[in-house]
Short mmCIF file of C-alpha atoms (C1' of nucleotides) in Angstrom, two decimals:
data_model
loop_
_atom_site.label_atom_id
_atom_site.label_comp_id
_atom_site.label_asym_id
_atom_site.label_seq_id
_atom_site.Cartn_x
_atom_site.Cartn_y
_atom_site.Cartn_z
CA MET A 1 9.72 -3.33 -13.53
CA LYS A 2 6.12 -1.54 -13.13
CA LYS A 3 4.42 0.90 -15.42
CA THR A 4 2.71 4.03 -13.75
CA LYS A 5 1.09 6.67 -15.47
CA VAL A 6 3.15 9.49 -14.62
CA SER A 7 0.90 12.07 -14.54
CA SER A 8 -2.15 10.87 -13.16
CA THR A 9 -3.62 12.62 -10.13
CA ASN A 10 -2.84 9.52 -8.25
CA GLN A 11 0.87 9.51 -8.98
CA VAL A 12 1.01 13.48 -8.57
CA ASN A 13 -0.66 12.98 -4.84
CA LYS A 14 1.80 10.34 -4.21
CA ASN A 15 4.91 12.32 -5.18
CA TYR A 16 3.77 15.44 -3.33
CA LEU A 17 3.14 13.46 -0.07
CA GLU A 18 6.62 11.81 -0.47
CA ASP A 19 8.27 15.16 -1.10
CA ILE A 20 6.73 16.87 2.10
CA CYS A 21 6.94 13.67 4.52
CA MET A 22 10.07 11.49 4.64
CA GLY A 23 7.75 8.91 6.42
CA ALA A 24 5.56 8.82 3.32
CA TYR A 25 8.60 8.52 1.24
CA ALA A 26 9.99 5.69 3.28
CA LEU A 27 6.66 3.79 3.22
CA GLY A 28 6.72 4.36 -0.55
CA ILE A 29 10.11 2.53 -0.71
CA ILE A 30 9.40 -0.30 1.68
CA GLY A 31 5.75 -0.35 2.33
CA SER A 32 4.54 -2.98 0.08
CA ARG A 33 2.89 -6.22 0.74
CA TRP A 34 6.03 -8.59 1.12
CA LYS A 35 8.92 -6.39 1.47
CA LEU A 36 8.65 -6.09 5.35
CA SER A 37 8.56 -9.67 5.53
CA ILE A 38 11.71 -9.97 3.15
CA PHE A 39 13.30 -7.57 5.47
CA PHE A 40 12.60 -9.56 8.56
CA ASN A 41 13.93 -12.73 7.07
CA LEU A 42 17.12 -11.13 5.89
CA LYS A 43 17.53 -9.12 9.11
CA ASP A 44 19.90 -12.07 10.67
CA ARG A 45 21.59 -13.44 7.96
CA PRO A 46 21.79 -13.31 3.98
CA MET A 47 19.43 -15.76 2.36
CA ARG A 48 19.00 -17.29 -1.06
CA PHE A 49 16.27 -16.87 -3.34
CA SER A 50 14.86 -20.38 -2.96
CA GLU A 51 15.11 -20.18 0.91
CA LEU A 52 13.07 -16.77 0.89
CA LYS A 53 10.68 -18.45 -1.28
CA TYR A 54 10.00 -21.28 1.03
CA SER A 55 10.11 -18.96 4.09
CA LEU A 56 7.56 -16.67 2.65
CA ASN A 57 4.87 -19.08 2.52
CA GLY A 58 2.66 -18.23 -0.65
CA ILE A 59 4.85 -15.79 -2.41
CA THR A 60 5.19 -16.56 -6.30
CA GLU A 61 8.49 -16.34 -7.76
CA ARG A 62 7.26 -13.22 -9.71
CA MET A 63 6.66 -11.24 -6.64
CA LEU A 64 9.63 -12.43 -4.97
CA ALA A 65 11.87 -11.53 -7.88
CA LEU A 66 9.92 -8.08 -8.36
CA ASN A 67 10.30 -7.18 -4.67
CA LEU A 68 13.94 -8.20 -4.60
CA ALA A 69 14.76 -6.22 -7.77
CA GLU A 70 13.03 -2.89 -6.32
CA MET A 71 14.73 -3.30 -2.95
CA GLU A 72 18.07 -3.76 -4.68
CA LYS A 73 17.42 -0.61 -6.83
CA ASP A 74 16.55 1.19 -3.74
CA LYS A 75 19.69 0.07 -2.22
CA ILE A 76 17.97 -1.73 0.69
CA LEU A 77 19.85 -5.12 -0.21
CA THR A 78 22.71 -6.30 -2.08
CA ARG A 79 22.50 -9.12 -4.84
CA ILE A 80 25.31 -11.48 -4.67
CA VAL A 81 25.94 -13.94 -7.38
CA PHE A 82 28.06 -17.09 -6.80
CA ALA A 83 29.43 -18.35 -10.39
CA GLU A 84 28.13 -21.83 -9.77
CA VAL A 85 25.65 -23.90 -11.76
CA PRO A 86 22.96 -24.22 -10.98
CA ALA A 87 23.17 -20.49 -10.07
CA ARG A 88 23.43 -19.37 -6.37
CA VAL A 89 22.10 -15.96 -5.55
CA VAL A 90 22.18 -14.62 -2.17
CA TYR A 91 20.62 -11.36 -0.73
CA GLU A 92 21.87 -9.32 2.03
CA LEU A 93 20.80 -6.21 3.56
CA THR A 94 22.83 -3.01 3.12
CA PRO A 95 23.65 -0.86 6.04
CA ILE A 96 20.80 1.47 5.25
CA GLY A 97 18.83 -1.43 5.03
CA LYS A 98 19.79 -2.85 8.42
CA ALA A 99 19.18 0.72 9.58
CA LEU A 100 15.38 -0.20 9.39
CA THR A 101 15.74 -2.65 12.20
CA ALA A 102 15.23 -0.08 14.84
CA VAL A 103 12.03 1.32 13.05
CA TRP A 104 10.35 -1.93 12.15
CA ASP A 105 11.06 -3.41 15.66
CA GLN A 106 9.10 -0.56 17.18
CA LEU A 107 6.48 -0.98 14.57
CA ASP A 108 6.31 -4.60 15.51
CA ASN A 109 5.78 -3.58 19.07
CA TRP A 110 3.33 -1.01 18.27
CA GLY A 111 1.00 -3.79 16.31
CA ARG A 112 1.19 -6.12 19.16
CA GLN A 113 0.02 -3.35 21.63
CA HIS A 114 -2.57 -2.34 19.14
CA LYS A 115 -3.86 -5.94 18.62
CA ASP A 116 -3.79 -6.61 22.20
CA LEU A 117 -5.93 -3.48 22.85
CA ILE A 118 -8.41 -4.29 20.05
CA SER A 119 -9.00 -7.86 21.54
CA ALA A 120 -9.35 -6.63 25.09
CA ASP A 121 -11.96 -4.09 23.85
CA ALA A 122 -13.84 -7.02 21.84
CA LEU A 123 -14.26 -8.80 25.17
CA LEU A 124 -16.54 -6.15 26.72
CA MET B 1 -16.59 0.81 3.85
CA LYS B 2 -14.53 -1.46 1.32
CA LYS B 3 -15.61 -4.46 -0.17
CA THR B 4 -12.97 -7.08 -0.47
CA LYS B 5 -13.28 -10.74 -1.96
CA VAL B 6 -12.69 -12.38 1.28
CA SER B 7 -11.02 -15.51 -0.10
CA SER B 8 -8.99 -14.08 -2.91
CA THR B 9 -5.15 -15.35 -2.83
CA ASN B 10 -4.53 -11.69 -2.34
CA GLN B 11 -6.64 -11.52 0.82
CA VAL B 12 -5.30 -14.94 2.10
CA ASN B 13 -1.65 -13.71 1.62
CA LYS B 14 -2.57 -10.38 3.32
CA ASN B 15 -4.10 -12.14 6.44
CA TYR B 16 -1.47 -14.53 6.52
CA LEU B 17 1.12 -11.90 6.70
CA GLU B 18 -0.42 -9.72 9.08
CA ASP B 19 -0.75 -12.87 11.50
CA ILE B 20 2.53 -13.93 11.68
CA CYS B 21 4.08 -10.36 11.57
CA MET B 22 2.92 -7.55 13.80
CA GLY B 23 4.64 -5.25 11.43
CA ALA B 24 2.67 -6.06 8.68
CA TYR B 25 -0.35 -5.97 10.79
CA ALA B 26 0.22 -2.37 11.70
CA LEU B 27 0.90 -1.39 8.26
CA GLY B 28 -2.40 -2.97 7.34
CA ILE B 29 -3.72 -0.45 9.82
CA ILE B 30 -1.93 2.74 9.13
CA GLY B 31 0.08 2.28 6.03
CA SER B 32 -2.44 3.52 3.22
CA ARG B 33 -1.71 6.67 1.13
CA TRP B 34 -3.02 9.31 3.24
CA LYS B 35 -3.34 7.91 6.93
CA LEU B 36 0.33 8.79 7.67
CA SER B 37 -0.06 12.53 6.70
CA ILE B 38 -3.30 12.70 8.55
CA PHE B 39 -1.53 11.36 11.79
CA PHE B 40 1.13 14.14 11.15
CA ASN B 41 -1.44 16.71 11.17
CA LEU B 42 -3.28 15.47 14.28
CA LYS B 43 0.07 14.92 16.14
CA ASP B 44 0.17 18.12 17.75
CA ARG B 45 -3.53 19.09 17.98
CA PRO B 46 -6.96 18.09 17.16
CA MET B 47 -8.15 19.29 13.71
CA ARG B 48 -11.36 19.48 12.23
CA PHE B 49 -12.46 17.91 8.96
CA SER B 50 -12.20 21.34 6.68
CA GLU B 51 -8.94 21.97 8.20
CA LEU B 52 -7.37 18.65 7.28
CA LYS B 53 -8.92 18.87 3.88
CA TYR B 54 -7.05 22.13 3.27
CA SER B 55 -3.91 20.93 4.88
CA LEU B 56 -3.66 17.51 3.02
CA ASN B 57 -3.51 19.52 -0.42
CA GLY B 58 -5.07 17.28 -3.01
CA ILE B 59 -7.17 14.99 -0.94
CA THR B 60 -10.68 14.41 -1.95
CA GLU B 61 -13.50 14.53 0.66
CA ARG B 62 -14.23 10.96 -0.16
CA MET B 63 -10.64 9.87 0.45
CA LEU B 64 -10.75 11.89 3.60
CA ALA B 65 -13.95 10.69 5.09
CA LEU B 66 -12.90 7.23 4.13
CA ASN B 67 -9.52 7.20 5.82
CA LEU B 68 -11.02 8.83 9.01
CA ALA B 69 -13.51 6.42 9.24
CA GLU B 70 -11.19 3.55 9.20
CA MET B 71 -8.77 5.16 11.54
CA GLU B 72 -11.79 5.68 13.84
CA LYS B 73 -12.86 2.05 13.61
CA ASP B 74 -9.31 1.05 14.30
CA LYS B 75 -9.23 3.29 17.29
CA ILE B 76 -6.20 5.59 15.96
CA LEU B 77 -8.52 8.73 16.61
CA THR B 78 -11.68 9.80 18.02
CA ARG B 79 -14.39 11.78 16.40
CA ILE B 80 -16.04 14.49 18.38
CA VAL B 81 -18.90 16.20 16.98
CA PHE B 82 -20.38 19.45 18.42
CA ALA B 83 -23.93 20.03 18.22
CA GLU B 84 -23.84 23.30 16.27
CA VAL B 85 -25.10 24.40 12.73
CA PRO B 86 -23.37 24.23 10.52
CA ALA B 87 -21.89 20.99 11.90
CA ARG B 88 -18.47 20.99 13.57
CA VAL B 89 -16.58 17.70 13.84
CA VAL B 90 -13.28 17.40 15.19
CA TYR B 91 -10.69 14.63 15.25
CA GLU B 92 -8.21 13.56 17.82
CA LEU B 93 -5.68 10.93 18.11
CA THR B 94 -6.34 8.18 20.85
CA PRO B 95 -3.47 7.22 23.28
CA ILE B 96 -2.66 4.18 21.02
CA GLY B 97 -2.79 6.67 18.05
CA LYS B 98 -0.26 8.84 19.73
CA ALA B 99 1.92 5.96 20.68
CA LEU B 100 2.73 5.79 16.83
CA THR B 101 4.59 8.99 17.15
CA ALA B 102 7.99 7.44 18.21
CA VAL B 103 7.80 4.87 15.34
CA TRP B 104 6.85 7.42 12.53
CA ASP B 105 9.27 9.94 13.75
CA GLN B 106 12.02 7.22 13.58
CA LEU B 107 10.70 6.33 10.18
CA ASP B 108 10.84 9.94 9.01
CA ASN B 109 14.47 10.02 10.06
CA TRP B 110 15.26 6.82 8.21
CA GLY B 111 13.44 8.38 5.07
CA ARG B 112 15.71 11.46 5.45
CA GLN B 113 19.04 9.17 5.52
CA HIS B 114 18.02 7.42 2.74
CA LYS B 115 17.24 10.21 0.64
CA ASP B 116 20.59 11.70 1.52
CA LEU B 117 22.21 8.65 0.66
CA ILE B 118 20.69 8.14 -2.62
CA SER B 119 21.29 11.75 -3.76
CA ALA B 120 24.81 11.41 -2.78
CA ASP B 121 25.23 8.37 -4.84
CA ALA B 122 23.68 10.04 -7.68
CA LEU B 123 26.56 12.41 -7.75
CA LEU B 124 29.19 9.98 -8.56
"C1'" DT C 1 -38.78 29.91 0.71
"C1'" DA C 2 -34.44 29.77 -1.15
"C1'" DA C 3 -29.49 29.77 -0.33
"C1'" DG C 4 -25.42 28.37 2.09
"C1'" DG C 5 -21.77 25.97 4.71
"C1'" DA C 6 -19.87 21.76 6.99
"C1'" DG C 7 -19.37 17.12 6.91
"C1'" DC C 8 -20.55 13.27 4.61
"C1'" DT C 9 -22.34 9.35 0.99
"C1'" DT C 10 -23.17 7.49 -3.42
"C1'" DA C 11 -22.37 5.31 -8.05
"C1'" DC C 12 -19.10 5.05 -11.06
"C1'" DA C 13 -14.39 5.06 -13.58
"C1'" DA C 14 -9.17 5.02 -13.38
"C1'" DA C 15 -4.88 3.31 -11.96
"C1'" DA C 16 -1.96 0.51 -9.24
"C1'" DT C 17 -0.84 -3.92 -7.23
"C1'" DT C 18 -0.79 -8.60 -7.03
"C1'" DG C 19 -1.45 -13.20 -8.81
"C1'" DT C 20 -1.35 -17.22 -12.63
"C1'" DA C 21 0.81 -19.75 -15.88
"C1'" DA C 22 3.89 -20.65 -18.94
"C1'" DT C 23 8.76 -20.04 -20.57
"C1'" DC C 24 13.75 -19.19 -20.39
"C1'" DA C 25 19.23 -19.41 -19.78
"C1'" DT C 26 22.80 -21.65 -17.72
"C1'" DG C 27 25.88 -25.44 -17.98
"C1'" DA C 28 26.90 -29.88 -15.15
"C1'" DA C 29 25.83 -34.49 -15.14
"C1'" DA C 30 23.06 -38.72 -17.09
"C1'" DT D 1 21.45 -35.14 -26.46
"C1'" DT D 2 18.24 -34.81 -23.21
"C1'" DT D 3 17.24 -33.84 -18.25
"C1'" DC D 4 17.62 -31.08 -14.27
"C1'" DA D 5 17.70 -27.49 -10.76
"C1'" DT D 6 17.92 -22.53 -9.78
"C1'" DG D 7 16.73 -17.96 -10.55
"C1'" DA D 8 14.45 -15.33 -13.17
"C1'" DT D 9 11.09 -12.98 -17.23
"C1'" DT D 10 6.98 -12.58 -19.79
"C1'" DA D 11 2.09 -11.94 -21.44
"C1'" DC D 12 -2.00 -11.72 -19.14
"C1'" DA D 13 -5.85 -11.33 -15.75
"C1'" DA D 14 -8.02 -10.63 -11.07
"C1'" DT D 15 -8.18 -7.76 -7.08
"C1'" DT D 16 -7.67 -3.68 -4.70
"C1'" DT D 17 -6.82 1.24 -4.17
"C1'" DT D 18 -7.69 5.75 -5.31
"C1'" DG D 19 -10.16 9.55 -7.89
"C1'" DT D 20 -14.64 12.11 -10.07
"C1'" DA D 21 -18.68 14.15 -9.76
"C1'" DA D 22 -22.72 14.88 -7.96
"C1'" DG D 23 -26.03 14.90 -4.34
"C1'" DC D 24 -27.65 14.99 0.63
"C1'" DT D 25 -28.77 16.54 5.77
"C1'" DC D 26 -28.49 19.65 9.02
"C1'" DC D 27 -30.42 24.06 10.48
"C1'" DT D 28 -29.69 29.30 9.99
"C1'" DT D 29 -30.04 33.41 7.80
"C1'" DA D 30 -31.62 36.56 4.35
#
DNA sequence: TAAGGAGCTTACAAAATTGTAATCATGAAA
DNA sequence: TTTCATGATTACAATTTTGTAAGCTCCTTA
């Protein structure tokens, strides 16, 4: 899925931080570029691969597949395959995945506040 | 501070996401390797450069200075310089910085739940 | 006048993440 | 038998993030 040099200082530091701080651990799991947006799409209803692709304007199939696979491995979502042709695959949040809702809604809120503050300051 | 190719697809996608999703915007500001841990250190009291350096086992001065500078630019914290020799510099969270507490505490909590779940599953 | 500590800064290099483009498997329908 | 759509995978290259090592500036004290 991805190759990391297991014993680079980089990796050691990452592991250390994720070990002493569950927040860092959480960000390690769901903090990369597209995952948050995938989450927001799946929040209300399961969606299929192609729907996500169109919704996430600009994502490549590679990135989408890669992120979905990681999120599945980390039990954030479930992959449901229908035995049809052409294949139909649907992604759905797991309970622990859905439990992110409260966190992300709050973060979204903080972001809005921060942006307002910054643009207000820019007017001075 | 950092040089980014303004019009790489990478940058375009980042901007797009941060534009439509305040959560992505927020992560863009405080989602990098050390920032969360800097935040957790500063949560209870202001700290000086060298204190942070020792507390964040493994961080280099470059990374610490870089992250602190960005967080100051983004108004997450305030830099307070005392006119002493040798220099004494203290970092303190701003109100909007402190407002992250609720979010990060919740994230920390989610991380703990997630880790428990994963290790429980590993026993099967 | 030389050393020393705190807080940076710089040039450089390693590593990780993200993107490009081409290709594949499936099996139904043309 | 060829074509088609969906969901994926692969080899490769660009971009970004992080780390290394050295040096710099302030003034004070020896």
